[in-house]
Amino acid sequence: MRARGSLGVTCCVLLQAAAVALFLRGFFPAPVRSLNRPAEIPVEPNAGGISNWTSLPPPLFRRVVIVLIDALREDFVFGPKGKEFMPYMTHIVGKGTSHSFVAKATAPTVTMPRIKALTTGSIPGFIDVIMNLNSPALLEDNLIWQAKTAGKRIIFYGDDTWVRLFPKHFVEYDGTTSFFVSDFTEVDNNVTRHLNNVLKREDWDILIVHYLGLDHIGHLTGPNSPLIGPKLSEMDHILKKIHTSLLSKESDNVLPSLLVLCGDHGMTEAGGHGGSSDDEVHTPLVFVSSVFDKKEGYDKPLELVQQTDLAPTLAVSLGLPISRNSLGKLILPVVEGRTMREQLRFLHLNGFQLSRLLKENMPAYEKDIGFQQFKTAEKSHGNWLKLYLDGNTSEVLTNLGKKVLKQYLDALKMLSSSLSKQVAQYDLYSMMVGTAIIVEILFLLLLSIPKGLGSSAELEVPLSSPLFSLLFYLMCLLLSAIHVIVCTSTENSCYFCTLSWLIAIGVMILISGLFCVILSLLGKMCANSKSLKKQGPLASGSDWSELDVLLLVGTVGHVLTLGSSSFVEEEHQTWYFLINTLCLALSQQICRKYFLVKNSDVELSPSGSKGYEDANESFSSKDSDIYSMPESDSKINKLNTSGLFKHYEKWITMASPWVILICCRLLRSLNQTGVQWAHRPDFGHWLTSSEQKAALSLLSAVSLGMIFVLVQRRCSLVSKIALALGLLGIYCYRSAIGNVVFPWQQDSQGISKGIIEARFVYIFVLGILFTGTKDLLKSQVFTMDSNTKSRGLWEVYSGLVLLTALLFRPHNLPVLVFCLIIQTIMMTFIWNLLKYDAAQITIMHYWFGQAFFYFQGNSNNIATVDISAGFVGLDDYIEIPAILLTTVATYAGPLLWAIHLICYLSSETIRSSSAKGHGCFCYALLRSIPITVYIILVTSLRYHLFIWSVFSPKLLYEGIQAFVTAAICVFFTAMDKN
C-alpha cells in the first residue's frame, strides 16, 4: 500500500501520539498504598507486665485551625518580607508560644498533589500535575476522613480543590475556584467574610481556610511585585484575628486550641511553581498554641521537616489514627510537653504504622535498616514501660526514656526514607507496549526516507505480503500469550490490562503488522542495494552540502544530549548554539554565491542579473520540489530588476544572517531560563518591575504596531481591519488588568479583570480564522485557485499571531515581533535566493521553532508554564478552553513556525505539489526521533536521582508536544491536495 502525500505520515504520527499517551500512563507511578483493611491500633510494647493503655491516646487540642496560604514561600514569613509585612507572626515566631519549621514539599509543587500530601502524609504521583486541573475525589485514607468518622465537625473555606477531593466531608463550606489567576482580591474576601461569624460559634472542631490571592499575584507579576506586601499584611491581620479569638475562648478546664500556618508550595522568582527549586519546595510551617513554652529569642536555626510530617502530627494532636498510607514522621516538638510515656506512645504508633506499610510494599522488609531499628526501639520501649509500671522513678528511667525516644526517631527517619524510595512502582507492561509502537513507527519513517523525500512523496507500506505471512500470525499469537500471562499473574494492576480485549487484540495486531512491514522494507532495501552493486560502481560525487551535514549533525547531536540531566536543564543553550551556527553557515553560503564564482558570472550588466541566475543552477539542480520558473513569475527576480534594490541586493542579503544573529542575541537577554542562570535578573524582570511601567507600555505599543505592519501585507482588507482592531484591543486588555498604561491614564485608576476587552479580541481572532478557513475551503473545493489558498493560509496564520499576542505577557511581545522579522528575512533574502529544498527549509523551521520555545522564557521545568494565559477572557474556570489556551501560549514558538512552514510550502507558484508532503514527512521524522530516544532513555534512567526533578518534567513537555505535532500534521494533510 502506498499513501500519497502526507496522509500516511499523519496516520503514523497519530498512532505515535496514542502510544506516547499509553507510555505516560505507565511511566508515572502510583504512590505507595496500604491494603484496604481497618486501621489496627497496637498496644504498648511490654516486656513482662500488661499495659493498661490499649486504645488511642486522647486528643491534645480541643480545636484546630489550619490556615493554608497558597504559594507561601519560606522567606515570606521568616525572611525580610515577613519582618516588614507580617509583624504579628514575626513576633509569635520569635518570642511567642509557637514551634516553627521549614516544611519541604516534593515535586510536583502544584496545589492538588500538595493537599494530598498534607492530608494523607503520602507522596502523590507526578502525574497529579495533570490531574490538578480536574481533581477527583480522594478515596484513600486521610486525615479529613478520619476526623469525620470520629464525629468531628469540619468547616472549610477557600480553594474548591478541597471540596472536590473531600465531597460531603464538611458540615459547612464555601469553595472558590483556584484557576482564575487574575483575581487576587475577591478570591480571598470570599474566605475572610465567613471568619467573624464562625470564630464566634462553638459548633465546630476543625476549621480550614485556604487563601489563593498570594499565588495569583505570583502568577501575574512575580514575588517581587508591589502587590505582595499588602497581601502579606492582609494575611497577617487575619492570623492575628484567628489567634486572638482562639485565646479568648480558652480556659483552665478545657483543652487548648492549635493554630497551624502552612503553605502548599512556594514560587520561583518568575512567580510560577511546579518544579523542585528551593524557592518552590521550602514553605513555612508554624504551630501556635498556649500550651507551648514561650520563646526568649529567634536565633535558633529553623529545623527542616517534610511536608508529609504534618498529617501524622495533626492525627496525634486530634486523637485520630494515623492515615494508613502516611510516610510522615511525628514532629516531636509539638508533643514534647506531654509525659514521657505519652511521647513514646505517639512514636510507637507512628513507627507501627510505617513498619506495616513497609511490610505491605517491600518483600524483604525484615532486612530494612529502619525496620530493624524499630524493632530494637520497640524492645527498649517495653523495658522502659516495665520499669515505669513497677513504679521506678529513678534517673535510670529518665535516661532510658530519652534513649528510647532517640531510637524511635532514628527508626522513623529510616522507615520514611525507605518508603519514599518505593514510590517509583512503574507499570512496565504499559510502558513496553507504548515503547514498541513508538519505536516501530520511527523505524517505518526512517526506512521510508527515500520514498518520503522522493519526487512523489509517498509512504510505502507493503501490507499484502506481511499480513499473509507465517511470522505475522506467530507474532500475534506470541503477544497475545504474553498479554494473558501478564494480566492474569501480575499483582499490581497494569493499565493496559484494564482495557477491553478488543482494544488489546487490535494493539497486538498493530505491533505485529508494523514489525513485519519493517522486515519487508529492510528486505527490499537489501535487494535494491545488491542490484545496484551488480549494475556497477556509483558515482564518487556526493550530493551532500555543508548545510546538509550541519542540519544532520545538529539534529542528531541534540538527540544525544537528552541523556544528560545538565543538558536537559539547559536545553535552550543547545538550540541557541544550533541556530547561531546555522546563521553562520547561511552567511558562508551567501558569500560563496556572490564571490566564489567565475569572474564572468560576477559581472552584472546594468539591466539584469544573469550571472547570478547561472550561479543559482548549482543550488537548484538537486531540488525536486522547486519549479524552474521564468523570471517574470518570480517575485524575488522582480525585486532584482528594480532600480534601487538591484544595486544593494548583494549587501542586504549578506547582512541578513547577521541581523538574525543580533535578533537572537537580544532575545536571549529578554528571558533567563534553564537552571544555572534562571536566578539572574534579565531584561524581562526589569520591564515587569513597577518602576518601568511606562517603558513597558511604550514597548508593548511599538511591538503591537510592528506586528500589524509585518502581518497585514498578505491579508484581505477585512482581515487587516480586524487585525488592527484586535491589536488595539490587546493593549486595552493589558491596560485594564494593570500591566500597561495609556498616556492619559491616572495611577489611581482601578484594575479590572479585562474580560470584556479580551473577549473583544477573541471576536476578531475568530473572524480572521473564519475568513481564512472560508478561503481555504473555497480554494480546495471550488476554484482550485492558488492565490486564494495562499491568502487563506496566511489569514489562519494571522489569526494565530493575534491570539498569541493576546496570550503573551507584555514583556514577551518582542519575542513575537522578532519571530515575524526573522521569518520575513529568511523568506525574502535567504530561502528563495539560495533555493533550498523542502526538507532543508523544514529543518530550519523546526530549529527556530524550538529556539523560540525557550526565547519565550519556557524551560523543561513545569514552573515556567504560564497558566494565567489559560484564563484570559474567562470569568470562571472552564476546563477545555483553559487547557487549549495554555497549550497555545506555551508552544506558541513551535506552532507559529510550523504554520509558517505550511504557508511557505503551499505557495504553488514556486513549489511543486510534493513540497508539502516532503515538509510533513520531514517534520514528523524530526519529532519522532527525539521522543523515541528520550522515552528509551527515561525508561533506562527511571531510578536515576533526578528522574522526578529533571527527566519527568521534560517527558511531560515531549508528550504534549507529540500531540501538538499530530495536530500540525493533520493540518498539513488538509492542505495537501494529493
Short mmCIF file of N, CA and C in Angstrom, two decimals, residues 585-720:
data_model
loop_
_atom_site.label_atom_id
_atom_site.label_comp_id
_atom_site.label_asym_id
_atom_site.label_seq_id
_atom_site.Cartn_x
_atom_site.Cartn_y
_atom_site.Cartn_z
N ALA A 585 26.47 29.45 8.87
CA ALA A 585 26.54 28.62 7.67
C ALA A 585 25.81 29.29 6.50
N LEU A 586 24.66 29.91 6.79
CA LEU A 586 23.94 30.62 5.74
C LEU A 586 24.76 31.80 5.22
N SER A 587 25.43 32.50 6.13
CA SER A 587 26.29 33.60 5.70
C SER A 587 27.41 33.12 4.80
N GLN A 588 27.97 31.97 5.13
CA GLN A 588 29.05 31.40 4.30
C GLN A 588 28.53 31.03 2.92
N GLN A 589 27.32 30.47 2.84
CA GLN A 589 26.78 30.09 1.54
C GLN A 589 26.42 31.32 0.71
N ILE A 590 25.94 32.37 1.37
CA ILE A 590 25.65 33.59 0.62
C ILE A 590 26.93 34.21 0.07
N CYS A 591 27.99 34.23 0.88
CA CYS A 591 29.28 34.74 0.40
C CYS A 591 29.79 33.90 -0.77
N ARG A 592 29.64 32.60 -0.68
CA ARG A 592 30.07 31.74 -1.77
C ARG A 592 29.26 32.05 -3.03
N LYS A 593 27.98 32.31 -2.85
CA LYS A 593 27.14 32.57 -4.02
C LYS A 593 27.57 33.85 -4.76
N TYR A 594 27.96 34.86 -3.97
CA TYR A 594 28.28 36.15 -4.59
C TYR A 594 29.74 36.31 -4.99
N PHE A 595 30.64 35.61 -4.31
CA PHE A 595 32.05 35.87 -4.53
C PHE A 595 32.81 34.68 -5.10
N LEU A 596 32.45 33.46 -4.69
CA LEU A 596 33.21 32.30 -5.13
C LEU A 596 32.62 31.70 -6.40
N VAL A 597 32.48 32.53 -7.44
CA VAL A 597 32.02 32.07 -8.75
C VAL A 597 32.99 32.63 -9.78
N LYS A 598 32.79 32.21 -10.99
CA LYS A 598 33.69 32.67 -12.06
C LYS A 598 33.56 34.18 -12.24
N ASN A 599 34.64 34.79 -12.65
CA ASN A 599 34.66 36.24 -12.84
C ASN A 599 33.61 36.71 -13.83
N SER A 600 33.40 35.87 -14.84
CA SER A 600 32.41 36.26 -15.85
C SER A 600 31.01 36.28 -15.28
N ASP A 601 30.80 35.45 -14.21
CA ASP A 601 29.47 35.39 -13.61
C ASP A 601 29.23 36.51 -12.61
N VAL A 602 30.34 37.02 -12.04
CA VAL A 602 30.17 38.05 -11.03
C VAL A 602 29.74 39.36 -11.64
N GLU A 603 30.24 39.62 -12.89
CA GLU A 603 29.95 40.90 -13.52
C GLU A 603 28.49 40.96 -13.94
N LEU A 604 27.83 41.97 -13.50
CA LEU A 604 26.41 42.13 -13.81
C LEU A 604 26.24 43.26 -14.79
N SER A 605 25.36 43.04 -15.71
CA SER A 605 25.01 44.12 -16.62
C SER A 605 24.02 45.03 -15.93
N PRO A 606 23.93 46.28 -16.32
CA PRO A 606 23.01 47.20 -15.66
C PRO A 606 21.56 46.78 -15.77
N SER A 607 21.24 45.97 -16.77
CA SER A 607 19.83 45.65 -16.99
C SER A 607 19.38 44.37 -16.35
N GLY A 608 20.25 43.58 -15.78
CA GLY A 608 19.80 42.31 -15.23
C GLY A 608 20.84 41.68 -14.36
N SER A 609 20.58 40.41 -13.98
CA SER A 609 21.46 39.67 -13.09
C SER A 609 21.63 38.25 -13.59
N LYS A 610 22.02 38.14 -14.87
CA LYS A 610 22.13 36.82 -15.49
C LYS A 610 23.20 35.98 -14.81
N GLY A 611 24.30 36.64 -14.41
CA GLY A 611 25.36 35.87 -13.77
C GLY A 611 24.88 35.18 -12.53
N TYR A 612 24.06 35.87 -11.75
CA TYR A 612 23.53 35.24 -10.54
C TYR A 612 22.60 34.09 -10.88
N GLU A 613 21.82 34.24 -11.89
CA GLU A 613 20.92 33.15 -12.28
C GLU A 613 21.71 31.91 -12.68
N ASP A 614 22.85 32.10 -13.37
CA ASP A 614 23.67 30.95 -13.74
C ASP A 614 24.25 30.30 -12.50
N ALA A 615 24.67 31.14 -11.55
CA ALA A 615 25.25 30.58 -10.33
C ALA A 615 24.21 29.82 -9.53
N ASN A 616 22.95 30.21 -9.62
CA ASN A 616 21.91 29.55 -8.85
C ASN A 616 21.63 28.13 -9.33
N GLU A 617 22.01 27.80 -10.54
CA GLU A 617 21.70 26.48 -11.07
C GLU A 617 22.32 25.38 -10.24
N SER A 618 23.51 25.63 -9.73
CA SER A 618 24.17 24.61 -8.93
C SER A 618 23.43 24.36 -7.62
N PHE A 619 22.69 25.34 -7.12
CA PHE A 619 21.94 25.17 -5.88
C PHE A 619 20.61 24.47 -6.10
N SER A 620 20.06 24.59 -7.29
CA SER A 620 18.70 24.08 -7.51
C SER A 620 18.68 22.80 -8.32
N SER A 621 19.81 22.28 -8.74
CA SER A 621 19.80 21.11 -9.62
C SER A 621 19.26 19.88 -8.93
N LYS A 622 19.46 19.81 -7.58
CA LYS A 622 19.04 18.60 -6.88
C LYS A 622 17.69 18.76 -6.20
N ASP A 623 17.07 19.90 -6.35
CA ASP A 623 15.84 20.15 -5.62
C ASP A 623 14.64 19.74 -6.47
N SER A 624 14.08 18.59 -6.11
CA SER A 624 12.98 18.05 -6.92
C SER A 624 11.68 18.77 -6.67
N ASP A 625 11.59 19.54 -5.56
CA ASP A 625 10.31 20.15 -5.24
C ASP A 625 10.25 21.62 -5.62
N ILE A 626 11.23 22.13 -6.42
CA ILE A 626 11.23 23.52 -6.84
C ILE A 626 11.05 23.58 -8.35
N TYR A 627 10.07 24.35 -8.76
CA TYR A 627 9.86 24.52 -10.19
C TYR A 627 10.95 25.37 -10.80
N SER A 628 11.25 25.12 -12.04
CA SER A 628 12.11 26.03 -12.81
C SER A 628 11.19 27.05 -13.46
N MET A 629 11.33 28.32 -13.07
CA MET A 629 10.35 29.33 -13.47
C MET A 629 11.01 30.39 -14.33
N PRO A 630 10.26 30.97 -15.19
CA PRO A 630 10.75 32.17 -15.87
C PRO A 630 10.84 33.32 -14.91
N GLU A 631 11.67 34.29 -15.26
CA GLU A 631 11.93 35.40 -14.36
C GLU A 631 10.67 36.21 -14.08
N SER A 632 9.77 36.27 -15.00
CA SER A 632 8.57 37.07 -14.83
C SER A 632 7.65 36.50 -13.76
N ASP A 633 7.81 35.19 -13.41
CA ASP A 633 6.93 34.57 -12.43
C ASP A 633 7.48 34.64 -11.00
N SER A 634 8.65 35.15 -10.83
CA SER A 634 9.27 35.14 -9.51
C SER A 634 9.27 36.52 -8.91
N LYS A 635 8.73 36.63 -7.70
CA LYS A 635 8.71 37.93 -7.02
C LYS A 635 10.11 38.38 -6.67
N ILE A 636 10.94 37.45 -6.34
CA ILE A 636 12.30 37.82 -5.98
C ILE A 636 13.05 38.37 -7.18
N ASN A 637 12.85 37.73 -8.33
CA ASN A 637 13.52 38.23 -9.53
C ASN A 637 12.97 39.59 -9.95
N LYS A 638 11.67 39.81 -9.67
CA LYS A 638 11.12 41.14 -9.95
C LYS A 638 11.81 42.19 -9.08
N LEU A 639 12.07 41.79 -7.83
CA LEU A 639 12.78 42.72 -6.97
C LEU A 639 14.18 42.99 -7.47
N ASN A 640 14.79 41.94 -8.05
CA ASN A 640 16.16 42.10 -8.54
C ASN A 640 16.23 43.10 -9.70
N THR A 641 15.17 43.22 -10.45
CA THR A 641 15.18 44.13 -11.60
C THR A 641 14.81 45.55 -11.22
N SER A 642 14.37 45.75 -9.99
CA SER A 642 14.04 47.11 -9.59
C SER A 642 15.32 47.92 -9.46
N GLY A 643 15.21 49.17 -9.75
CA GLY A 643 16.41 50.01 -9.86
C GLY A 643 17.19 50.12 -8.57
N LEU A 644 16.53 50.51 -7.47
CA LEU A 644 17.26 50.75 -6.24
C LEU A 644 17.74 49.46 -5.60
N PHE A 645 16.85 48.47 -5.59
CA PHE A 645 17.20 47.22 -4.90
C PHE A 645 18.33 46.49 -5.61
N LYS A 646 18.43 46.67 -6.92
CA LYS A 646 19.41 45.92 -7.71
C LYS A 646 20.83 46.20 -7.22
N HIS A 647 21.12 47.41 -6.87
CA HIS A 647 22.48 47.78 -6.50
C HIS A 647 22.82 47.35 -5.08
N TYR A 648 21.81 47.17 -4.23
CA TYR A 648 22.08 46.86 -2.82
C TYR A 648 21.68 45.44 -2.45
N GLU A 649 21.21 44.68 -3.44
CA GLU A 649 20.72 43.33 -3.14
C GLU A 649 21.79 42.48 -2.48
N LYS A 650 23.00 42.51 -3.01
CA LYS A 650 24.07 41.67 -2.50
C LYS A 650 24.36 41.99 -1.05
N TRP A 651 24.44 43.27 -0.71
CA TRP A 651 24.82 43.65 0.65
C TRP A 651 23.69 43.42 1.64
N ILE A 652 22.46 43.65 1.20
CA ILE A 652 21.32 43.36 2.08
C ILE A 652 21.24 41.88 2.38
N THR A 653 21.43 41.06 1.34
CA THR A 653 21.36 39.62 1.52
C THR A 653 22.49 39.14 2.42
N MET A 654 23.69 39.65 2.23
CA MET A 654 24.82 39.24 3.05
C MET A 654 24.64 39.67 4.51
N ALA A 655 23.95 40.77 4.73
CA ALA A 655 23.73 41.23 6.11
C ALA A 655 22.61 40.48 6.81
N SER A 656 21.75 39.77 6.06
CA SER A 656 20.57 39.12 6.64
C SER A 656 20.90 38.15 7.76
N PRO A 657 21.84 37.18 7.58
CA PRO A 657 22.14 36.27 8.69
C PRO A 657 22.65 36.98 9.93
N TRP A 658 23.38 38.07 9.75
CA TRP A 658 23.92 38.80 10.89
C TRP A 658 22.82 39.58 11.61
N VAL A 659 21.84 40.04 10.87
CA VAL A 659 20.68 40.67 11.52
C VAL A 659 19.93 39.65 12.37
N ILE A 660 19.79 38.44 11.84
CA ILE A 660 19.13 37.38 12.59
C ILE A 660 19.91 37.05 13.86
N LEU A 661 21.24 37.00 13.75
CA LEU A 661 22.07 36.75 14.92
C LEU A 661 21.87 37.82 15.99
N ILE A 662 21.78 39.06 15.56
CA ILE A 662 21.56 40.16 16.51
C ILE A 662 20.20 40.01 17.19
N CYS A 663 19.18 39.67 16.41
CA CYS A 663 17.84 39.47 16.99
C CYS A 663 17.85 38.35 18.03
N CYS A 664 18.52 37.25 17.72
CA CYS A 664 18.58 36.12 18.66
C CYS A 664 19.33 36.50 19.93
N ARG A 665 20.38 37.29 19.78
CA ARG A 665 21.12 37.71 20.98
C ARG A 665 20.27 38.62 21.86
N LEU A 666 19.50 39.48 21.28
CA LEU A 666 18.62 40.34 22.06
C LEU A 666 17.55 39.51 22.77
N LEU A 667 17.04 38.49 22.10
CA LEU A 667 16.01 37.64 22.70
C LEU A 667 16.57 36.85 23.87
N ARG A 668 17.82 36.44 23.80
CA ARG A 668 18.42 35.70 24.90
C ARG A 668 18.47 36.54 26.17
N SER A 669 18.61 37.84 26.02
CA SER A 669 18.68 38.73 27.19
C SER A 669 17.31 39.05 27.76
N LEU A 670 16.25 38.73 27.03
CA LEU A 670 14.91 39.09 27.48
C LEU A 670 14.44 38.19 28.61
N ASN A 671 14.64 36.86 28.46
CA ASN A 671 14.16 35.90 29.46
C ASN A 671 15.27 34.92 29.80
N GLN A 672 15.74 34.95 31.05
CA GLN A 672 16.67 33.92 31.51
C GLN A 672 15.87 32.65 31.77
N THR A 673 16.39 31.53 31.33
CA THR A 673 15.67 30.28 31.52
C THR A 673 16.66 29.20 31.90
N GLY A 674 16.18 27.96 32.01
CA GLY A 674 17.03 26.87 32.47
C GLY A 674 17.13 26.88 33.98
N VAL A 675 18.28 26.41 34.49
CA VAL A 675 18.51 26.32 35.93
C VAL A 675 19.71 27.16 36.37
N GLN A 676 20.78 27.08 35.61
CA GLN A 676 22.03 27.69 36.05
C GLN A 676 21.96 29.20 36.15
N TRP A 677 21.24 29.83 35.20
CA TRP A 677 21.19 31.29 35.17
C TRP A 677 19.80 31.84 35.44
N ALA A 678 18.87 30.98 35.81
CA ALA A 678 17.48 31.44 35.97
C ALA A 678 17.34 32.48 37.07
N HIS A 679 18.22 32.45 38.08
CA HIS A 679 18.11 33.39 39.19
C HIS A 679 18.66 34.76 38.83
N ARG A 680 19.40 34.85 37.74
CA ARG A 680 19.99 36.13 37.34
C ARG A 680 18.91 37.08 36.81
N PRO A 681 18.98 38.36 37.14
CA PRO A 681 18.00 39.30 36.57
C PRO A 681 18.17 39.44 35.07
N ASP A 682 17.08 39.61 34.37
CA ASP A 682 17.12 39.77 32.92
C ASP A 682 16.31 41.00 32.53
N PHE A 683 16.27 41.26 31.23
CA PHE A 683 15.56 42.44 30.75
C PHE A 683 14.07 42.33 31.04
N GLY A 684 13.55 41.09 31.01
CA GLY A 684 12.13 40.90 31.31
C GLY A 684 11.79 41.28 32.74
N HIS A 685 12.65 40.93 33.70
CA HIS A 685 12.42 41.32 35.09
C HIS A 685 12.44 42.85 35.22
N TRP A 686 13.36 43.48 34.53
CA TRP A 686 13.44 44.94 34.60
C TRP A 686 12.17 45.57 34.05
N LEU A 687 11.67 45.03 32.94
CA LEU A 687 10.47 45.60 32.32
C LEU A 687 9.24 45.41 33.19
N THR A 688 9.14 44.28 33.89
CA THR A 688 7.94 43.99 34.68
C THR A 688 7.96 44.62 36.06
N SER A 689 9.04 45.29 36.43
CA SER A 689 9.06 45.99 37.70
C SER A 689 8.11 47.19 37.65
N SER A 690 7.58 47.54 38.80
CA SER A 690 6.57 48.60 38.84
C SER A 690 7.12 49.95 38.41
N GLU A 691 8.44 50.15 38.59
CA GLU A 691 9.01 51.44 38.21
C GLU A 691 9.11 51.63 36.71
N GLN A 692 9.04 50.54 35.95
CA GLN A 692 9.24 50.63 34.50
C GLN A 692 7.95 50.43 33.71
N LYS A 693 6.81 50.73 34.32
CA LYS A 693 5.54 50.51 33.63
C LYS A 693 5.43 51.38 32.39
N ALA A 694 5.97 52.58 32.43
CA ALA A 694 5.92 53.46 31.25
C ALA A 694 6.75 52.88 30.12
N ALA A 695 7.94 52.37 30.44
CA ALA A 695 8.78 51.75 29.40
C ALA A 695 8.12 50.51 28.83
N LEU A 696 7.49 49.70 29.70
CA LEU A 696 6.79 48.51 29.22
C LEU A 696 5.61 48.89 28.34
N SER A 697 4.92 49.95 28.69
CA SER A 697 3.78 50.40 27.88
C SER A 697 4.24 50.85 26.50
N LEU A 698 5.33 51.59 26.45
CA LEU A 698 5.85 52.04 25.16
C LEU A 698 6.31 50.86 24.32
N LEU A 699 7.03 49.92 24.94
CA LEU A 699 7.49 48.74 24.21
C LEU A 699 6.32 47.92 23.69
N SER A 700 5.28 47.76 24.48
CA SER A 700 4.10 47.00 24.05
C SER A 700 3.41 47.66 22.87
N ALA A 701 3.26 49.00 22.93
CA ALA A 701 2.60 49.71 21.83
C ALA A 701 3.40 49.59 20.54
N VAL A 702 4.72 49.76 20.65
CA VAL A 702 5.57 49.64 19.46
C VAL A 702 5.52 48.21 18.92
N SER A 703 5.56 47.23 19.79
CA SER A 703 5.54 45.83 19.36
C SER A 703 4.23 45.49 18.64
N LEU A 704 3.12 45.94 19.19
CA LEU A 704 1.83 45.66 18.54
C LEU A 704 1.75 46.35 17.18
N GLY A 705 2.30 47.56 17.08
CA GLY A 705 2.32 48.23 15.78
C GLY A 705 3.17 47.49 14.76
N MET A 706 4.33 46.99 15.20
CA MET A 706 5.18 46.23 14.27
C MET A 706 4.55 44.92 13.87
N ILE A 707 3.81 44.30 14.77
CA ILE A 707 3.11 43.07 14.42
C ILE A 707 2.12 43.34 13.29
N PHE A 708 1.39 44.45 13.39
CA PHE A 708 0.44 44.78 12.33
C PHE A 708 1.16 44.99 10.99
N VAL A 709 2.26 45.73 11.01
CA VAL A 709 2.99 46.01 9.77
C VAL A 709 3.51 44.72 9.14
N LEU A 710 4.00 43.80 9.95
CA LEU A 710 4.62 42.58 9.42
C LEU A 710 3.59 41.55 8.96
N VAL A 711 2.39 41.58 9.53
CA VAL A 711 1.41 40.53 9.24
C VAL A 711 0.41 40.94 8.17
N GLN A 712 0.05 42.22 8.12
CA GLN A 712 -1.08 42.64 7.29
C GLN A 712 -0.83 42.60 5.79
N ARG A 713 0.44 42.48 5.37
CA ARG A 713 0.76 42.67 3.95
C ARG A 713 0.09 41.65 3.04
N ARG A 714 -0.25 40.49 3.51
CA ARG A 714 -0.86 39.47 2.66
C ARG A 714 -2.30 39.16 3.04
N CYS A 715 -2.88 39.98 3.91
CA CYS A 715 -4.26 39.76 4.34
C CYS A 715 -5.23 40.55 3.45
N SER A 716 -6.46 40.11 3.47
CA SER A 716 -7.51 40.87 2.78
C SER A 716 -7.83 42.12 3.58
N LEU A 717 -8.57 43.02 2.97
CA LEU A 717 -8.90 44.29 3.62
C LEU A 717 -9.68 44.06 4.91
N VAL A 718 -10.64 43.16 4.89
CA VAL A 718 -11.44 42.88 6.08
C VAL A 718 -10.56 42.35 7.20
N SER A 719 -9.64 41.44 6.86
CA SER A 719 -8.75 40.89 7.88
C SER A 719 -7.78 41.94 8.40
N LYS A 720 -7.35 42.86 7.55
CA LYS A 720 -6.47 43.94 8.01
C LYS A 720 -7.17 44.79 9.07
#
